[in-house]
PDB file of C-alpha atoms in Angstrom:
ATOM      1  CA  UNK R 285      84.250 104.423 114.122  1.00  0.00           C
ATOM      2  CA  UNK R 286      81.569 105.708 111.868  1.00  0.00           C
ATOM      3  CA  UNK R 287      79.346 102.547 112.070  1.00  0.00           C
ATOM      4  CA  UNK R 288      80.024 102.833 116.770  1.00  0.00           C
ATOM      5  CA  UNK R 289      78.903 106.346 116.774  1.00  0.00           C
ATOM      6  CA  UNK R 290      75.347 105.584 114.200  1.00  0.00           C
ATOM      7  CA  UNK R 291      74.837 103.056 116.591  1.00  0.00           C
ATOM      8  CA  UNK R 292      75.210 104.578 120.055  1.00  0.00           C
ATOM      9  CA  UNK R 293      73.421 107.578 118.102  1.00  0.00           C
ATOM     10  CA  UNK R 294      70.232 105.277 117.155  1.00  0.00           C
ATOM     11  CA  UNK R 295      69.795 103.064 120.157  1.00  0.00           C
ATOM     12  CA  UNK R 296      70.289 106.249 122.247  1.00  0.00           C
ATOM     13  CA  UNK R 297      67.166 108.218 120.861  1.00  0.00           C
ATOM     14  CA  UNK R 298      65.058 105.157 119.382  1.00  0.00           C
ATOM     15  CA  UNK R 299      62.302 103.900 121.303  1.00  0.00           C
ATOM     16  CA  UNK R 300      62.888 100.525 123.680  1.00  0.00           C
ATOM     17  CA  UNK R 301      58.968  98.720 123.366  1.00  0.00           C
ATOM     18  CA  UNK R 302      58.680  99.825 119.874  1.00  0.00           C
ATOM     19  CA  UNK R 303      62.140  98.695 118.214  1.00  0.00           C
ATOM     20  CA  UNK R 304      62.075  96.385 115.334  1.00  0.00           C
ATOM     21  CA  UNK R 305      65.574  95.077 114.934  1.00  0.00           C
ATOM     22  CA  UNK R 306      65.133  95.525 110.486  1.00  0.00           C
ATOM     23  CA  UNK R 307      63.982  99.185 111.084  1.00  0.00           C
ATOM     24  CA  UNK R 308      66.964  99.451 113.579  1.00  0.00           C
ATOM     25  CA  UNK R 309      69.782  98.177 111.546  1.00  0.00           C
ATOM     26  CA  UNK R 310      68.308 100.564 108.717  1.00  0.00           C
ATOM     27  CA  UNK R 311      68.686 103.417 110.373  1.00  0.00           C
ATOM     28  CA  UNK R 312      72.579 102.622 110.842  1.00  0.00           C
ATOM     29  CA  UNK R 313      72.952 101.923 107.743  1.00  0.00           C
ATOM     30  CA  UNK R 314      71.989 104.804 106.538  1.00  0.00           C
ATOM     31  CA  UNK R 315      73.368 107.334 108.585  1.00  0.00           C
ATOM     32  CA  UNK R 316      76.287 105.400 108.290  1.00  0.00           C
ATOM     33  CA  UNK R 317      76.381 105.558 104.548  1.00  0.00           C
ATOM     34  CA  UNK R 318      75.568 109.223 104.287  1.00  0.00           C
ATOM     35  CA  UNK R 319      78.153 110.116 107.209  1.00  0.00           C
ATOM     36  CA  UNK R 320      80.858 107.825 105.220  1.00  0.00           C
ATOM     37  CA  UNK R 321      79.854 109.871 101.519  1.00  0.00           C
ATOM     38  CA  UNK R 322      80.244 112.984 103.610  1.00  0.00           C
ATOM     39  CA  UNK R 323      83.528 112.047 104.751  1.00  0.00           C
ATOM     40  CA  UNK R 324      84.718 110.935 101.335  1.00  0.00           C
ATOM     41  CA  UNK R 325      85.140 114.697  99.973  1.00  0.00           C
ATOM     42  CA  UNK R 326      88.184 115.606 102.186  1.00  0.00           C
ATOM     43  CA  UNK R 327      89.478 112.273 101.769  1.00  0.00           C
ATOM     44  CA  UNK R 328      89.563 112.660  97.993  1.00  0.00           C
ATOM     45  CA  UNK R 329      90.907 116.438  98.545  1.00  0.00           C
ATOM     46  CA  UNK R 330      93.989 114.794 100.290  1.00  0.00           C
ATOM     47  CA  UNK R 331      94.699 112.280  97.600  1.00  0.00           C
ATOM     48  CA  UNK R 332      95.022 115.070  95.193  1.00  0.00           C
ATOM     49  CA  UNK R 333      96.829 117.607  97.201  1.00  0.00           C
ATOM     50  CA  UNK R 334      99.057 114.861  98.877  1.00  0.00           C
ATOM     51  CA  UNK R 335     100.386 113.711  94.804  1.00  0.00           C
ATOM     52  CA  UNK R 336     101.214 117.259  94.469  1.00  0.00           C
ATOM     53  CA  UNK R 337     104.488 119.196  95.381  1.00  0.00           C
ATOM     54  CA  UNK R 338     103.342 122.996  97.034  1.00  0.00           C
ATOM     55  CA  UNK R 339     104.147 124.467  93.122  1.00  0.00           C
ATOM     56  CA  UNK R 340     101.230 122.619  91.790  1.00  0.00           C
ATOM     57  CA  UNK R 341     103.515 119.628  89.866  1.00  0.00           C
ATOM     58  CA  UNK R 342     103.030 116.459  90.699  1.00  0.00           C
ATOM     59  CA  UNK R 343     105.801 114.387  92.908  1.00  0.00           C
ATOM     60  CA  UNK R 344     108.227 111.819  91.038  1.00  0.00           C
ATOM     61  CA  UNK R 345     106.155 108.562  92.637  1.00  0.00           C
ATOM     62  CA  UNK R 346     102.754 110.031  91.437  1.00  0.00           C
ATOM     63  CA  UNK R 347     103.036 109.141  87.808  1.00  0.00           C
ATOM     64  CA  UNK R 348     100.165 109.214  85.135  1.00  0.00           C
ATOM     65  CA  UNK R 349      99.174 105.602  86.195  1.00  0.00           C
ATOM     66  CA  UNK R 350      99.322 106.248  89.599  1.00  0.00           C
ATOM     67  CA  UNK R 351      97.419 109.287  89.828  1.00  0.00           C
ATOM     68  CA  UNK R 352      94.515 107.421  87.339  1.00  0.00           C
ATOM     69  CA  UNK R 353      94.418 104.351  89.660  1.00  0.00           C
ATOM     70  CA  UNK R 354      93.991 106.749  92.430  1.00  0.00           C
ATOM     71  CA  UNK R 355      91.184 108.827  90.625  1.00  0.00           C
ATOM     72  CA  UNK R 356      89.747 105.927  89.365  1.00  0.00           C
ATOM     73  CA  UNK R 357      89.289 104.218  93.059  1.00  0.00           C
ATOM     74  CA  UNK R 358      87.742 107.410  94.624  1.00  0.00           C
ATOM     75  CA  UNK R 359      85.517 107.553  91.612  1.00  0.00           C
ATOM     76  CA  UNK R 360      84.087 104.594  92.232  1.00  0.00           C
ATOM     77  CA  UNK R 361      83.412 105.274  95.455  1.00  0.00           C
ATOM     78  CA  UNK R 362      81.427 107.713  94.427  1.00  0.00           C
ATOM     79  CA  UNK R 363      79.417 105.635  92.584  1.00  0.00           C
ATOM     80  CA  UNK R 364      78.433 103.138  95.010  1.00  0.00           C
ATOM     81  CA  UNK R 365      78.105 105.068  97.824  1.00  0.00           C
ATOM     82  CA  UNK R 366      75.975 107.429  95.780  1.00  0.00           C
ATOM     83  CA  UNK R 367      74.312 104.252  94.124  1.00  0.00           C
ATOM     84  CA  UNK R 368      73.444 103.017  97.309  1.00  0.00           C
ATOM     85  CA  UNK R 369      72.037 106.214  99.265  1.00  0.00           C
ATOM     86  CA  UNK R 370      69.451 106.389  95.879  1.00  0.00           C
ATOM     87  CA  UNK R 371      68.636 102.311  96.938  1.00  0.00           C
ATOM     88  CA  UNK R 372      68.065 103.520 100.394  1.00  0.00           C
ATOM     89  CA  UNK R 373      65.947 106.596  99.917  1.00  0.00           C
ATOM     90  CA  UNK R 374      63.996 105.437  97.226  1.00  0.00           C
ATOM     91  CA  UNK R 375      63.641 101.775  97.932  1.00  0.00           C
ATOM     92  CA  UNK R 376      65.073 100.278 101.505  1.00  0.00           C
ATOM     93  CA  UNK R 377      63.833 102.953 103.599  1.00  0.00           C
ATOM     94  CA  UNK R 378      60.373 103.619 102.106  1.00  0.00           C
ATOM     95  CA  UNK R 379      59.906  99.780 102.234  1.00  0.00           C
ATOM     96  CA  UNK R 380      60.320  99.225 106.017  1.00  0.00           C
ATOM     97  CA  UNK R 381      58.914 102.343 106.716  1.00  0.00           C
ATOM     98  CA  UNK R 382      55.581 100.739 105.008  1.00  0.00           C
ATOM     99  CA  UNK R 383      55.955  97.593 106.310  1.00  0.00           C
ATOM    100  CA  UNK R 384      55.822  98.472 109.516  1.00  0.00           C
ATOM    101  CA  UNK R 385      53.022 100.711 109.292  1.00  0.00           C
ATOM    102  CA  UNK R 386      50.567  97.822 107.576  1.00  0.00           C
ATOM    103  CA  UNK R 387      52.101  96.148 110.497  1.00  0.00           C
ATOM    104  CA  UNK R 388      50.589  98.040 113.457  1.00  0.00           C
ATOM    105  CA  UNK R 389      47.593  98.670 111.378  1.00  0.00           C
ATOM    106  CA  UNK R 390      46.097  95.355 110.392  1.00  0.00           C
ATOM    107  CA  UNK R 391      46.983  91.654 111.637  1.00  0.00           C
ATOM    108  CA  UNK R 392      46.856  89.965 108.680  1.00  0.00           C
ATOM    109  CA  UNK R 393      49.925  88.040 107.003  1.00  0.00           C
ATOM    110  CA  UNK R 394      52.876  88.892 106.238  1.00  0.00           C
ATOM    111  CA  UNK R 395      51.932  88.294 102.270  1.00  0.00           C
ATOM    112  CA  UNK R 396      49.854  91.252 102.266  1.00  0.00           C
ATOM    113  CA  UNK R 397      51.544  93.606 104.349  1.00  0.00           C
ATOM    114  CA  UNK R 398      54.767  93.060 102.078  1.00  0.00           C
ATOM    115  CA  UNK R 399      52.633  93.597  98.858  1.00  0.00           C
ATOM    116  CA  UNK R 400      50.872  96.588 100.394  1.00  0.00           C
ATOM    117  CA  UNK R 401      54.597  98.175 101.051  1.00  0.00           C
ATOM    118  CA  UNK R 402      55.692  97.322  97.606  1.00  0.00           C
ATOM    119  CA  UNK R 403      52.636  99.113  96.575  1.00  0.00           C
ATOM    120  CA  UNK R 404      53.598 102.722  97.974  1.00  0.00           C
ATOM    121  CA  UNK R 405      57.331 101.967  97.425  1.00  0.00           C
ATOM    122  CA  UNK R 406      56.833 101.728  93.849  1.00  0.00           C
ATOM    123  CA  UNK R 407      55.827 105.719  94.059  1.00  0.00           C
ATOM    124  CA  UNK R 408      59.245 106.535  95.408  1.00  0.00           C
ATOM    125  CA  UNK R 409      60.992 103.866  92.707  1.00  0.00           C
ATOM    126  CA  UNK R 410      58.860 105.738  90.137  1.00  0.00           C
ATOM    127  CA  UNK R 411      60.941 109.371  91.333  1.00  0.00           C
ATOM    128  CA  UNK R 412      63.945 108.021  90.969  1.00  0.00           C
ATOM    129  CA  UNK R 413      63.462 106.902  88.256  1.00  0.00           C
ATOM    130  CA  UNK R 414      61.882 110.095  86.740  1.00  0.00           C
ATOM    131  CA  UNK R 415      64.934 111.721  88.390  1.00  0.00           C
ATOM    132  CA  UNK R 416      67.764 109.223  86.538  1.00  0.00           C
ATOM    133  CA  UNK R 417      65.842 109.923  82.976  1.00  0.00           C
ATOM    134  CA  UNK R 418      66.024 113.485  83.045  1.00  0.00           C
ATOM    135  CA  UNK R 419      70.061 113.792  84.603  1.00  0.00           C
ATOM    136  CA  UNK R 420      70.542 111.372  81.816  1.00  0.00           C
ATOM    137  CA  UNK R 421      69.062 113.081  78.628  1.00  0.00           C
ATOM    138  CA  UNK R 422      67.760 116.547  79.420  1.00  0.00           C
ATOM    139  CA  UNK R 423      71.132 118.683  80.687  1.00  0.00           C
ATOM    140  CA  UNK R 424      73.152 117.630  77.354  1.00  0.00           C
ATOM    141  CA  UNK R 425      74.434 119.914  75.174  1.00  0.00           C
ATOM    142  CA  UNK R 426      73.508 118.196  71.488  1.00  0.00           C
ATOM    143  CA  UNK R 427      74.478 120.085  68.822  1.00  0.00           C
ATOM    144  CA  UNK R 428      71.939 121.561  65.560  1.00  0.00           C
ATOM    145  CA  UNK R 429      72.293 119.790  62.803  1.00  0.00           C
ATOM    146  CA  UNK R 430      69.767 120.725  60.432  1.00  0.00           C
ATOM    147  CA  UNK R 431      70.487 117.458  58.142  1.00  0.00           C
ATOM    148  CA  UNK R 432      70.257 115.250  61.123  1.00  0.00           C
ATOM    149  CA  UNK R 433      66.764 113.103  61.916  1.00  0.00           C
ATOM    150  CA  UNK R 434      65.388 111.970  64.692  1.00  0.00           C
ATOM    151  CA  UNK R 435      66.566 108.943  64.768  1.00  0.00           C
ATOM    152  CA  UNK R 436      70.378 110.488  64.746  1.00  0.00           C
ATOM    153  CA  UNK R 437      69.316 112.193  67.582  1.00  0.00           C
ATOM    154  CA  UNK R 438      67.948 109.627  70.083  1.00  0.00           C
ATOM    155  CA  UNK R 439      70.883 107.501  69.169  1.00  0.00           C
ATOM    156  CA  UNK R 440      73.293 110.582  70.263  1.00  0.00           C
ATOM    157  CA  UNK R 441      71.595 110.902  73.599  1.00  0.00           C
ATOM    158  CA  UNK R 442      71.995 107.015  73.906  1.00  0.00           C
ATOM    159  CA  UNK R 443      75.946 107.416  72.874  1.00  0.00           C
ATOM    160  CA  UNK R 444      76.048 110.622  75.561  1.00  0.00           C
ATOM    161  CA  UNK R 445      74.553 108.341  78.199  1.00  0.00           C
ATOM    162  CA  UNK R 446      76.842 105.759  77.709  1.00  0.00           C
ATOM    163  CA  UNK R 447      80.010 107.440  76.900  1.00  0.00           C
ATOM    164  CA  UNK R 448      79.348 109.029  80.833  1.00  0.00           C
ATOM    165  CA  UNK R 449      78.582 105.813  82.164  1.00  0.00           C
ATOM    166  CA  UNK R 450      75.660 107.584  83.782  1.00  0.00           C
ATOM    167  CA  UNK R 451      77.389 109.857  85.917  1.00  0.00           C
ATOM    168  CA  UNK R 452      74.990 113.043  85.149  1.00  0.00           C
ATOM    169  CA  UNK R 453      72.017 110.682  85.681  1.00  0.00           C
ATOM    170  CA  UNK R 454      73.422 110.142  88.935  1.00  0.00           C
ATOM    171  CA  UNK R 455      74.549 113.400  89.419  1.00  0.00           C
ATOM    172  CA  UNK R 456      71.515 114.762  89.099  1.00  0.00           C
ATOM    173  CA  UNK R 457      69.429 112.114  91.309  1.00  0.00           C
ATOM    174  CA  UNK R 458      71.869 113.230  94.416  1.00  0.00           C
ATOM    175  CA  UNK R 459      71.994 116.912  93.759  1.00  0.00           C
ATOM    176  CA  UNK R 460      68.329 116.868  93.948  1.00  0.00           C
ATOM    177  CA  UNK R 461      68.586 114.871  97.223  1.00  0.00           C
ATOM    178  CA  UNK R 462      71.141 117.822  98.329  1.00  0.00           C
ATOM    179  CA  UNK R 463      68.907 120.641  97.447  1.00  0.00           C
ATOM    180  CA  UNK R 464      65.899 119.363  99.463  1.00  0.00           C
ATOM    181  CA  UNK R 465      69.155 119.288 103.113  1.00  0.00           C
ATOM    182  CA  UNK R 466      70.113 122.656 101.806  1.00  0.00           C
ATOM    183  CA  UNK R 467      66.899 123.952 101.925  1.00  0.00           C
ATOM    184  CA  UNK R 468      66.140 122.408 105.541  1.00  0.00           C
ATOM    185  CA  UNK R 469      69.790 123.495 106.399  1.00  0.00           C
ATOM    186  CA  UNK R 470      68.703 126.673 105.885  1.00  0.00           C
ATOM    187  CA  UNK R 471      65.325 127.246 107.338  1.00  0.00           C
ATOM    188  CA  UNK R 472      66.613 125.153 110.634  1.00  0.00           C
ATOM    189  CA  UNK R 473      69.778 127.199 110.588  1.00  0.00           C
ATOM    190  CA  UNK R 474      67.289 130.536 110.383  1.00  0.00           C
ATOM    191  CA  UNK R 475      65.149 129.255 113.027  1.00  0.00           C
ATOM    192  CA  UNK R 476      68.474 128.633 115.439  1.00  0.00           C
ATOM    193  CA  UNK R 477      69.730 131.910 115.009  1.00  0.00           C
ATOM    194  CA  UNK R 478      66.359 133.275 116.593  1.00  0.00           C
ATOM    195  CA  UNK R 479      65.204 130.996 118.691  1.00  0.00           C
ATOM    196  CA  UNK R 480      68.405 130.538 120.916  1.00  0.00           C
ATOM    197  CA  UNK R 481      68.107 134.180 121.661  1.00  0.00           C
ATOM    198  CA  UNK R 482      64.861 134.100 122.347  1.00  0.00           C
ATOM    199  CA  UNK R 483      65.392 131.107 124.657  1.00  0.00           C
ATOM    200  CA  UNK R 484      68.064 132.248 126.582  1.00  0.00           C
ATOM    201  CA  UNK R 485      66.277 135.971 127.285  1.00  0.00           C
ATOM    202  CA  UNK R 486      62.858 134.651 128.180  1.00  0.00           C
ATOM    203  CA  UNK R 487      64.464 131.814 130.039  1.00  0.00           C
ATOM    204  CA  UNK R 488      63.208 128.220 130.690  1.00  0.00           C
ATOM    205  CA  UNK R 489      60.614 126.652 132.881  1.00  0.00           C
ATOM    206  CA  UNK R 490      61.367 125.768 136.237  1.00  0.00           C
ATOM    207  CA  UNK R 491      61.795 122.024 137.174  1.00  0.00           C
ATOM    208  CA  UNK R 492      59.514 122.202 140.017  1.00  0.00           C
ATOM    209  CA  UNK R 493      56.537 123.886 137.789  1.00  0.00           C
ATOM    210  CA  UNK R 494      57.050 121.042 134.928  1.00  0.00           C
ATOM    211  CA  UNK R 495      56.652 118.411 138.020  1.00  0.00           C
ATOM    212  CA  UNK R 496      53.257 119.772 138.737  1.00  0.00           C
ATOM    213  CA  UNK R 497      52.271 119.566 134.985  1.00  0.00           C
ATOM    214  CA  UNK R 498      53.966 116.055 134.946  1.00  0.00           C
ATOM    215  CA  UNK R 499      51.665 114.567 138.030  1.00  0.00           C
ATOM    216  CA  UNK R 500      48.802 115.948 136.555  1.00  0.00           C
ATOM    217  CA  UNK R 501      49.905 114.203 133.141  1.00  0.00           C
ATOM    218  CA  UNK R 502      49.814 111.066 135.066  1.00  0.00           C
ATOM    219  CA  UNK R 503      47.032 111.352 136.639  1.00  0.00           C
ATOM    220  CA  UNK R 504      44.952 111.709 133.510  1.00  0.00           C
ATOM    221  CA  UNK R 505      46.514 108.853 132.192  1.00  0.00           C
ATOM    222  CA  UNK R 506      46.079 106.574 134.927  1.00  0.00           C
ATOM    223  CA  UNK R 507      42.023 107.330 134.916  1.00  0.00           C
ATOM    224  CA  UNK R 508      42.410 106.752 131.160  1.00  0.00           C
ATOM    225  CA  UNK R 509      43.775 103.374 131.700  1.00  0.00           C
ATOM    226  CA  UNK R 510      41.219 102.487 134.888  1.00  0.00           C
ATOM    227  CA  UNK R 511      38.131 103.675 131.937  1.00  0.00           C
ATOM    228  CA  UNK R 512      39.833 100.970 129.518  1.00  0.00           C
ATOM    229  CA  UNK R 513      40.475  98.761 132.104  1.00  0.00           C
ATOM    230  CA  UNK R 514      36.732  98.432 133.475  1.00  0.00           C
ATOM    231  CA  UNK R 515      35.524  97.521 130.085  1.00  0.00           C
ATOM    232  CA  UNK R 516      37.101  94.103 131.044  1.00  0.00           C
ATOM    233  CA  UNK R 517      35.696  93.381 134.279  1.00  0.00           C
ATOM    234  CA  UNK R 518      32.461  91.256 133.285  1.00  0.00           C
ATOM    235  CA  UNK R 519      35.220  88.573 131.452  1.00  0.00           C
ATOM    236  CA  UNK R 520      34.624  90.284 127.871  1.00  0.00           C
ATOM    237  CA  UNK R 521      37.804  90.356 125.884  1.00  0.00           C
ATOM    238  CA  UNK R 522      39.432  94.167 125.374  1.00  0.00           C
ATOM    239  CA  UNK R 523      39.025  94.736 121.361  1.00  0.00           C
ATOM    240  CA  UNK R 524      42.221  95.152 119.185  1.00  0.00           C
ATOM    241  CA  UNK R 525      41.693  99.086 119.083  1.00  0.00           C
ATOM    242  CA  UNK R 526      41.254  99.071 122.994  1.00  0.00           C
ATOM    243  CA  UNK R 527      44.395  96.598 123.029  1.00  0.00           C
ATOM    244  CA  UNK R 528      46.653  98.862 120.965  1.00  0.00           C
ATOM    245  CA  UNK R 529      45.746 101.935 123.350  1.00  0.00           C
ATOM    246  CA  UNK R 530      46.284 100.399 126.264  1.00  0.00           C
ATOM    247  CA  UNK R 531      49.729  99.418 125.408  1.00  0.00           C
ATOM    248  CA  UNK R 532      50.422 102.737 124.378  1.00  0.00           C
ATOM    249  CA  UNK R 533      48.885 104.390 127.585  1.00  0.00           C
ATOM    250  CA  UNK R 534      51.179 102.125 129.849  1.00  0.00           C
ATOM    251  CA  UNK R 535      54.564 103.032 127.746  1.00  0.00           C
ATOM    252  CA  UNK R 536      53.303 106.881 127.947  1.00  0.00           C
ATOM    253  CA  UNK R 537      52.542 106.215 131.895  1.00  0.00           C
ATOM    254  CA  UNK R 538      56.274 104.367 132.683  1.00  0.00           C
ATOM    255  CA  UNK R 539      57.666 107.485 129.993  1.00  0.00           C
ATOM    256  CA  UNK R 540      55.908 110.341 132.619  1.00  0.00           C
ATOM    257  CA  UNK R 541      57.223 108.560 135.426  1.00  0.00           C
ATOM    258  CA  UNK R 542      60.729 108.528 134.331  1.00  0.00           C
ATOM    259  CA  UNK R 543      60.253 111.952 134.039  1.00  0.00           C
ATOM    260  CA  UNK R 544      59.027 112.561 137.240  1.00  0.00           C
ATOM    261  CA  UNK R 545      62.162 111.331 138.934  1.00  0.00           C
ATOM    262  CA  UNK R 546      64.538 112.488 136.185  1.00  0.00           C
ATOM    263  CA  UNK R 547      62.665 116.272 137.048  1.00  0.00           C
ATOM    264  CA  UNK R 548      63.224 115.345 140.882  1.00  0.00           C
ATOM    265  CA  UNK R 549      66.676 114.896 140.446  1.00  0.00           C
ATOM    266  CA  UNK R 550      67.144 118.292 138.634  1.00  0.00           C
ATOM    267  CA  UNK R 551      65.331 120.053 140.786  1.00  0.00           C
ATOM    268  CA  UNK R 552      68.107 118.678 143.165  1.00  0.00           C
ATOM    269  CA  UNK R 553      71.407 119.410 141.463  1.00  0.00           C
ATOM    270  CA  UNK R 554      73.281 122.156 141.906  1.00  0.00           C
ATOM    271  CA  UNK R 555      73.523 122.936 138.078  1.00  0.00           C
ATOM    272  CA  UNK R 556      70.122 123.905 138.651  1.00  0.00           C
ATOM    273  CA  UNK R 557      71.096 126.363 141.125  1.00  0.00           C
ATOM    274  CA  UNK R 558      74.240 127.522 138.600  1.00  0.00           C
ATOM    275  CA  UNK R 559      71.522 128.229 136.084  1.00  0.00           C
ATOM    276  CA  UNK R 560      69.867 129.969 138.267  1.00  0.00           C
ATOM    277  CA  UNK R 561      72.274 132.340 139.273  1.00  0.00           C
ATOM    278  CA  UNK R 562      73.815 133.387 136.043  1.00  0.00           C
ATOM    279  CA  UNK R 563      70.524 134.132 134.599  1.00  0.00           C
ATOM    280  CA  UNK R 564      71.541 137.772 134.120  1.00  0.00           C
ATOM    281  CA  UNK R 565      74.301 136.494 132.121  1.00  0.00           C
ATOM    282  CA  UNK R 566      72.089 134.374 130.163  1.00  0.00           C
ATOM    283  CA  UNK R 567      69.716 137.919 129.342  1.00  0.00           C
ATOM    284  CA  UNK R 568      73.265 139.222 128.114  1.00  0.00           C
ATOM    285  CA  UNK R 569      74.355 136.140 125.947  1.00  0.00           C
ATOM    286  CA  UNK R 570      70.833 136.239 124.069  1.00  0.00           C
ATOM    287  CA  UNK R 571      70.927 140.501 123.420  1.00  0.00           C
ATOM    288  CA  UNK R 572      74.252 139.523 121.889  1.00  0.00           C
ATOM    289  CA  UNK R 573      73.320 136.951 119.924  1.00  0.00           C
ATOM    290  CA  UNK R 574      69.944 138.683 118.206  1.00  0.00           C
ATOM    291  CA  UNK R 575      72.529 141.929 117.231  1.00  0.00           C
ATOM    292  CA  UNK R 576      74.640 138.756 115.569  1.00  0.00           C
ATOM    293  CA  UNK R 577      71.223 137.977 114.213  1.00  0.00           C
ATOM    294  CA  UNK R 578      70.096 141.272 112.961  1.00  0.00           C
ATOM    295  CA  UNK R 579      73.911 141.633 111.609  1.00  0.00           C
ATOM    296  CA  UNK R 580      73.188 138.270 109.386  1.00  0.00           C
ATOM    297  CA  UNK R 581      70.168 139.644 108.190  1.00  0.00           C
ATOM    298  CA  UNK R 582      71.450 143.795 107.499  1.00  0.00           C
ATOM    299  CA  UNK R 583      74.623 141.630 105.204  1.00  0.00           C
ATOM    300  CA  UNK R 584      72.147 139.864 103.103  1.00  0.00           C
ATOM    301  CA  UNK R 585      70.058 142.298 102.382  1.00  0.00           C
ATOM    302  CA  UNK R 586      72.889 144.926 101.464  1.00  0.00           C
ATOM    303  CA  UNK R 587      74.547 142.178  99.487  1.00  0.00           C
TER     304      UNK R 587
END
């Protein structure tokens, strides 16, 4: 179900003329893997609580080597699911992200556009693996011996490290992954809460006003494309620059007139006229919403 709705969710919003079918089944795959860790935390939650009685003991069939095998399974789900959303963010992705780029941007062979992504991958190989050293040897708790040498010590870190099968390495690596998606989390979240109020009191431009702006769009594209076009005329071949525009003006020209008739068809619809009518109730909704707002904001600051 997971791997239907990443799909329908990435064909949906990615672009038709510029699909590659790599970059496409990466971006499955990883949504899919990071919706599938998500889901993994309640599913480990039930395990436990569905061993247990509702006084905390464990039931008759859940024995010591049951509830280990059980543990042990969900723990190593952790690991390679966690193990592989590291190879995607610091290797996969980064690597057909730069592939493709050397790809629209010079014609050469494939040999040097794979080098050339290698090249800037290794930058995002070289943070994780920053990332993995210090999880592994800089959170540990080593205790002050003052006979002890040096030696003693990097051989404890070593016997640390392995005795956690590099778990806080690991650790580490994803929390710092989850701190950057708390932090947008939070900003987006603090943008929602005052921009939907703001939206729904000033209201939304009218379909018929966005048409205008659309045929003018068009317009101004279509002369751009007749000025490329007439540089072609004498039988002199269009340059790769002029080439790579003109392709993008015609997919920006068939995108505008899409519009147009999706914004003739709304214009049309009677949810248009609905919209229309509550509109007081919309003013309402969005003074409600910024006192929920300012309510938020009061509760922080007093806590």
């Amino acid at each position: 179900a997971i791997l239907i709705f990443c799909w329908v969710y990435v064909r949906k919003y990615q672009s038709r003329r510029e699909s590659e079918v790599i970059s496409t089944i990466t971006a499955i795959f990883a949504l899919a893997v990071a919706l599938i860790t998500s889901a993994l935390l309640p599913v480990d939650i039930f395990l436990v609580s569905y061993m247990k009685n509702q006084n905390g003991t464990f039931k008759v069939w859940a024995d010591a080597n049951v509830s280990r095998q059980i543990e042990d399974t969900v723990l190593y789900g952790y690991y390679t699911l966690y193990s592989i959303i590291l190879f995607c963010v610091f290797l996969w992705i980064p690597f057909v992200y730069f592939y493709y780029e050397e790809k629209e941007d010079d014609d050469g062979n494939t040999c040097s556009q794979v080098k050339t992504a290698l090249k800037y991958t290794l930058g995002f190989i070289t943070i994780c693996a920053v990332l993995l050293l210090i999880g592994a040897f800089v959170p540990l708790d080593i205790p002050n011996k003052k006979n002890s040498t040096e030696w003693e010590k990097v051989k404890l870190l070593f016997e640390e490290f392995g005795s956690s099968h590099g778990l806080t390495a690991l650790s580490f690596s994803i929390s710092s992954l989850t701190v950057i998606g708390m932090l947008a989390a939070i900003t987006y979240t603090a943008y929602g809460m005052s921009a939907l109020p703001l939206n729904l009191i000033k209201g939304t431009t009218s379909a018929s006003y966005e048409r205008l702006e659309n045929t003018e769009d068009i317009e101004e594209v279509e002369q751009h494309l007749l000025r490329i076009k007439s540089k072609c005329r004498d039988g002199r071949p269009l340059s790769s620059r002029d080439r790579r525009t003109l392709q993008q003006l015609e997919e920006r020209l068939r995108t505008l007139r899409r519009r147009e008739r999706h914004l003739e068809s709304i214009e049309k619809s009677w949810w248009t006229k609905f919209c229309e009518a509550i509109r007081p109730l919309k003013i309402v909704w969005g003074v409600f919403f910024i006192i929920v707002a300012l309510l938020f904001t009061v509760s922080l600051f007093l806590s």
